[in-house]
């Protein structure tokens, strides 16, 4: 398996379509599915930039609404004047978001970069995760916070300059640094969590919310009555894999079906894109020429409708 990730940066508001991407394998061309991209302005409540301070935090929520069970990627950004040395304290500590009505994904390691805010250069520490609303209604996200150990330059005020870092950095003969433990907080935010519709909900709805594909395979393809075979079903895509349940197998009296073993393979750092594999042990009780068929139902939040995928029986 091989995955290719592309960074898409919108330059204006609107609804855009990302066309199918072709890929040729052994002389045959395959196409990905078309994707819809909704681009909106960042909500003022999600902006926590305070460029007049030597350090500050920001909570970034990229959308105003989501469905119950739909994971929403968010960023917790911590800005530091480039002359400040910093590290999370204690080491290995991740930001904390206290609150009810949502769950968060495990944090990957943070990303560091530099960014200019209102003409000032900052070093930026970015933590990426995702939140998932567990019930409908307005979800209020409180300020997140992270503890840091800072080394601040010791300066002496220069006449006419009030800002901390407009003071002369060479005012102290020793060019000393002050060690300081600080709690850096972000702004708060909110997002509307919409209920999953009752209309059109399939009886075998799996709990999956996102965009998925379905594939199946069997090994070996030739066996004997009473000898087990492994029937694997893969759910691949972007969504709430922690809630994705086993797909539905067609009833076939010739097969004795054991509960599947599951395996999850993340395809991105947060785990929103992944492959969830269900490995069934099938034992034939009589001669049989094909595996059961498979169906998998999920809710697509972009299309705002339920989708049922089907995998035909394997010979």
XYZ file of C-alpha atoms in Angstrom:
315
model
C 0.000 0.000 0.000
C 1.199 3.530 -0.817
C -0.359 6.861 0.109
C 0.227 10.329 -1.377
C -0.688 13.460 0.617
C -1.177 16.887 -0.947
C -1.472 20.263 0.808
C -4.273 22.401 -0.657
C -4.386 26.075 0.387
C -7.496 28.056 -0.658
C -6.992 31.685 -1.726
C -10.644 32.778 -1.570
C -14.041 31.829 -0.160
C -16.488 29.571 -1.950
C -17.349 25.980 -2.755
C -14.757 24.190 -4.842
C -14.426 20.731 -6.311
C -11.183 18.786 -6.227
C -11.368 16.697 -9.416
C -10.564 12.988 -9.602
C -6.836 12.220 -9.608
C -5.713 9.621 -12.195
C -3.066 7.011 -11.485
C -1.864 4.374 -13.933
C -0.890 0.898 -12.736
C 0.178 -1.844 -15.158
C -1.197 0.116 -18.083
C -4.642 0.623 -16.493
C -5.779 4.058 -15.275
C -7.738 4.428 -12.029
C -9.369 7.564 -10.617
C -9.973 8.797 -7.083
C -13.413 10.112 -6.155
C -14.228 13.820 -6.583
C -14.110 15.874 -3.374
C -16.016 19.014 -2.350
C -14.206 21.767 -0.445
C -16.128 24.482 1.411
C -13.963 27.546 2.151
C -15.207 30.170 4.613
C -13.699 33.045 6.541
C -12.209 32.248 9.907
C -14.748 33.001 12.631
C -13.762 35.946 14.855
C -14.431 33.778 17.938
C -11.743 31.390 16.724
C -9.060 34.054 16.436
C -6.892 34.438 19.487
C -3.912 36.311 18.050
C -2.479 38.867 20.455
C 0.512 40.242 18.543
C 1.229 42.912 21.180
C 2.444 40.213 23.587
C 5.754 38.312 23.598
C 3.857 35.000 23.747
C 0.228 33.938 23.324
C -1.984 31.036 22.262
C -4.613 30.526 19.581
C -7.350 27.929 19.044
C -8.175 27.422 15.344
C -11.453 25.708 14.374
C -11.750 25.458 10.572
C -15.554 25.149 10.350
C -18.692 26.474 12.031
C -20.711 23.240 12.161
C -20.382 19.465 12.050
C -22.530 16.378 12.591
C -22.618 14.186 15.676
C -19.740 11.742 15.338
C -17.922 13.805 12.692
C -14.284 14.489 13.660
C -13.228 18.097 13.116
C -9.485 18.812 12.873
C -8.345 21.694 15.071
C -5.036 23.386 15.817
C -3.689 24.716 19.098
C -1.064 27.321 18.250
C 1.424 28.812 20.687
C 3.396 31.870 19.540
C 6.694 33.029 21.052
C 8.801 36.039 20.187
C 11.766 34.591 18.324
C 14.144 35.734 21.086
C 12.399 33.537 23.673
C 13.661 30.027 24.316
C 10.785 27.718 25.276
C 9.878 24.121 25.945
C 6.701 22.385 27.187
C 6.852 21.869 30.923
C 7.096 19.163 32.028
C 8.646 17.688 28.894
C 6.202 15.591 26.912
C 3.177 17.470 28.253
C 0.375 18.126 25.735
C -2.219 20.923 25.793
C -5.345 20.447 27.883
C -8.901 21.236 26.756
C -11.369 20.773 29.613
C -15.034 20.488 28.721
C -18.047 18.280 28.134
C -19.863 17.087 25.049
C -16.834 16.157 22.937
C -13.895 13.794 22.700
C -10.433 14.524 21.317
C -7.986 12.468 19.314
C -4.528 11.630 20.598
C -1.983 14.363 19.873
C 0.883 13.630 17.479
C 4.176 15.407 18.072
C 3.864 19.177 17.565
C 5.163 21.036 14.514
C 7.479 24.055 14.763
C 7.660 26.884 12.249
C 8.134 30.657 12.043
C 5.423 33.147 11.179
C 5.075 36.917 10.938
C 2.070 38.433 12.738
C 1.454 42.149 12.177
C 5.069 42.670 11.223
C 6.518 40.755 14.192
C 8.399 37.506 13.793
C 7.305 34.623 16.017
C 8.337 31.050 16.535
C 5.234 28.914 16.441
C 4.486 25.558 18.081
C 1.433 23.823 16.539
C -0.441 20.927 18.123
C -2.911 19.176 15.803
C -5.802 17.029 16.972
C -9.499 16.566 16.240
C -12.664 17.013 18.268
C -15.843 14.973 17.880
C -19.183 16.180 19.215
C -21.123 13.433 20.980
C -24.555 15.070 21.002
C -26.409 17.755 19.052
C -26.376 21.408 20.087
C -23.974 24.306 20.412
C -20.613 22.982 21.539
C -18.627 25.514 23.534
C -14.898 24.882 23.579
C -13.132 26.518 26.523
C -9.642 27.964 26.353
C -6.952 25.342 25.992
C -3.716 25.777 27.884
C -0.187 24.487 27.963
C 2.563 24.959 30.532
C 5.928 26.166 29.234
C 9.359 26.820 30.663
C 10.678 30.071 29.163
C 14.037 31.792 29.121
C 13.337 35.517 28.721
C 16.093 38.029 27.920
C 16.810 40.417 30.796
C 16.638 43.954 29.366
C 16.724 47.541 30.508
C 14.147 50.041 29.327
C 15.228 52.383 26.586
C 13.595 55.864 26.703
C 10.502 56.081 24.543
C 9.938 52.327 24.219
C 7.247 50.628 26.299
C 6.911 47.256 24.587
C 8.917 44.493 26.271
C 10.792 43.528 23.132
C 11.294 47.064 21.901
C 13.614 47.538 24.858
C 17.303 47.225 24.128
C 18.302 43.551 24.175
C 21.794 44.670 25.112
C 20.740 46.719 28.168
C 22.074 44.136 30.572
C 25.887 43.868 30.678
C 25.617 40.116 31.189
C 23.034 39.497 28.450
C 21.349 37.305 31.080
C 18.093 35.362 30.779
C 15.300 35.026 33.278
C 13.802 31.559 33.745
C 10.018 31.614 34.029
C 7.252 28.985 34.219
C 4.135 30.206 32.429
C 0.677 28.932 31.571
C -0.159 30.005 28.009
C -3.872 29.995 27.182
C -5.683 30.104 23.852
C -8.954 31.809 23.049
C -12.215 29.875 23.424
C -14.415 28.829 20.504
C -17.653 27.138 19.565
C -19.125 24.933 16.854
C -22.683 23.826 16.089
C -23.135 20.043 16.294
C -26.006 18.831 14.099
C -27.902 15.561 14.701
C -27.624 12.718 12.228
C -30.874 12.577 10.249
C -33.372 9.815 10.952
C -34.688 9.841 7.386
C -32.929 7.362 5.141
C -30.864 5.777 7.911
C -30.026 2.164 6.880
C -30.819 -0.627 9.320
C -27.146 -1.689 9.281
C -25.746 1.843 9.789
C -22.279 1.280 11.240
C -21.848 4.548 13.128
C -19.222 5.696 10.637
C -19.271 9.389 9.702
C -16.962 10.479 6.886
C -16.051 9.269 3.398
C -15.086 5.630 2.970
C -14.377 2.869 0.450
C -14.887 -0.880 0.836
C -12.740 -3.806 -0.364
C -12.656 -7.528 0.412
C -10.293 -10.442 -0.201
C -10.007 -14.126 0.695
C -7.006 -16.409 1.330
C -6.568 -19.106 0.265
C -8.910 -19.118 -2.709
C -9.116 -22.939 -2.708
C -9.725 -25.033 0.391
C -11.548 -28.099 1.735
C -14.696 -28.561 3.791
C -13.800 -27.953 7.435
C -10.579 -26.036 6.675
C -10.653 -22.331 7.603
C -10.037 -19.451 5.228
C -9.377 -15.791 6.085
C -11.909 -13.351 4.676
C -10.676 -9.761 5.074
C -12.781 -6.645 4.658
C -11.071 -3.233 4.538
C -12.745 0.096 5.259
C -10.550 2.939 4.022
C -11.110 6.685 4.023
C -11.450 9.761 6.196
C -13.668 9.750 9.262
C -14.352 8.562 12.800
C -12.688 5.159 12.675
C -13.045 4.712 16.426
C -16.809 4.361 15.857
C -16.712 2.307 12.669
C -18.226 -1.102 13.442
C -17.863 -4.361 11.528
C -19.645 -4.428 8.162
C -22.629 -6.688 7.448
C -21.991 -10.109 5.864
C -24.692 -11.819 3.843
C -26.128 -14.944 5.462
C -24.790 -18.149 3.867
C -25.561 -21.448 5.655
C -22.505 -23.123 4.106
C -20.165 -20.871 6.092
C -19.459 -20.923 9.809
C -18.440 -17.283 10.468
C -16.305 -16.342 13.476
C -16.239 -12.772 14.906
C -13.582 -10.689 13.162
C -10.235 -9.524 14.472
C -9.716 -5.814 13.780
C -6.634 -3.813 12.884
C -6.371 -0.044 12.385
C -3.630 1.533 10.243
C -3.481 5.361 10.452
C -2.588 7.150 7.223
C -2.040 10.597 8.739
C -0.579 11.970 11.952
C -3.939 12.470 13.700
C -5.542 9.245 12.490
C -8.498 10.784 10.664
C -7.391 9.048 7.469
C -6.917 5.334 8.025
C -7.609 1.746 7.001
C -9.637 -0.440 9.331
C -9.379 -4.122 8.504
C -11.778 -6.828 9.710
C -10.379 -10.364 9.383
C -13.043 -13.088 9.573
C -12.287 -16.786 9.950
C -14.705 -18.645 7.674
C -15.058 -22.433 7.939
C -16.970 -24.124 5.114
C -19.509 -26.700 6.314
C -20.259 -27.891 2.770
C -18.883 -27.351 -0.733
C -19.199 -23.656 -1.616
C -17.959 -21.525 -4.526
C -17.992 -17.995 -3.123
C -17.628 -15.931 0.038
C -20.490 -13.913 1.541
C -21.220 -10.497 0.056
C -20.531 -7.470 2.238
C -22.414 -4.196 2.856
C -21.225 -1.182 4.823
C -23.373 1.858 5.572
C -22.126 5.242 6.772
C -23.116 8.905 6.846
C -21.354 11.306 4.466
C -21.304 14.770 6.138
C -20.234 16.529 2.921
C -23.195 15.161 0.955
C -25.392 15.132 4.112
C -26.775 11.687 3.320
C -26.327 8.005 4.133
C -24.310 5.842 1.770
C -24.292 2.037 1.479
C -21.277 0.347 -0.100
C -21.355 -3.214 -1.384
C -18.572 -5.715 -2.079
C -19.575 -8.640 -4.290
C -18.808 -12.200 -3.150
C -15.296 -13.417 -3.875
C -14.848 -16.701 -5.763
